[in-house]
Phi, psi and omega in degrees: 000318179296323179295317179297319179298318180294322179295316179296317179298317179296319179298317179296316180297314180296318180298316178297320179298316179296316179299315179297319180296316180296316178298319180296316179296319178295320179295318179295322177297315177299312182297318180296318181296317182280338173291323180290317179222100181304153182302319181299326179290317178299316180297318178298320179297318181291310187286343180271356178296137183296340181269359185287137176234142180282164185296332177293341181256023175239135184301147179300322181295321179295316180296316182292315185292320182293325178293314180300316185283319186266329189194075190295341176259022183308316185279359180242342180269172183249026178132323175232154182245101183302318180301316181292324180295313179298316180299318180292324178297316179296318180295320179295320178296325182290328180266346175087007177201170183285112180231318184256135188269308183080015180284143176277171175300320181295319177295319179296321177296315179301316180297315180295329179287318193234334194237168180270181178270008180302131182268076176230154189293326180296315178296321182294320178293317178300320178299320180294316178299320179294321178298318178300317181293318178300316181295327179290327190258346183226152180287163178300317180296323179291321179296314179297319178301311180294321179300312181294336177274346183256331191291150180267128181252018178081167176056028179083008182263106176260124179091154185294330181294311179297319182294318181297311180288322183294316182274323190236350180071026179229163177285159178303329181290334184260010178298133177281171178296321178296312180299320179296321180295325177293313182293327183297336182273349188283316188305335180301322179202079186302329181288334181269329190251041178291123182292338180272352175232077188284090180264184182297323180297319179296319179298317179294317180297318182295324177298318178296317180300313181297321177298317179294318180294321178293315180299324182277355180082015181279331178226163180263167178296327177295322178293321178303312180297318180293316180297320178296319178295317180296321180295315180293327182279341184281000000 
């Protein structure tokens, strides 16, 4: 019994050491990135882009739908969503490999600002530290605004302004609820969900998006049927 206790104790000590080491490496990676380019400079670069649109000039449906689909607890978390992280870990274990991310809108913004898409733990920790800093210094609406201006919507369209005009020929403020529902499903995998190449993957993804929007109370069952008909007819 004493031997088993020592083994468990040693395992806990080693595990804690590894966790501290990983956190330290991630923090140093984060610090180095922001020392090279401060957050305020990154924000200035984003907001000074000629294609940038403020949140008041983005339709309410687009703002609401993207939050529901990408990060439904966006307005209540402080940069990371523990519930989503645990859920993604369970999902990854069930499929046997890294498939589901669990990243918040703030984390995605942090990644687009500073980091690559490499799936390694050091980058992920650095991304989390950056997300915390973004949340401390900017409002939720400003974060959502920057995210929508940074995210890739496929087919070469970076940002909501390019995507709105590119796919539908309208400004972000004039996006309809149907158009917003289509765009909200793309950021998860822009290369797969290109609206101009409507393949089977896009159809499946759109069904999931509509189910999530319906479950969250953002759209009605009548809208689901109409949107599905419009999608098939387009």
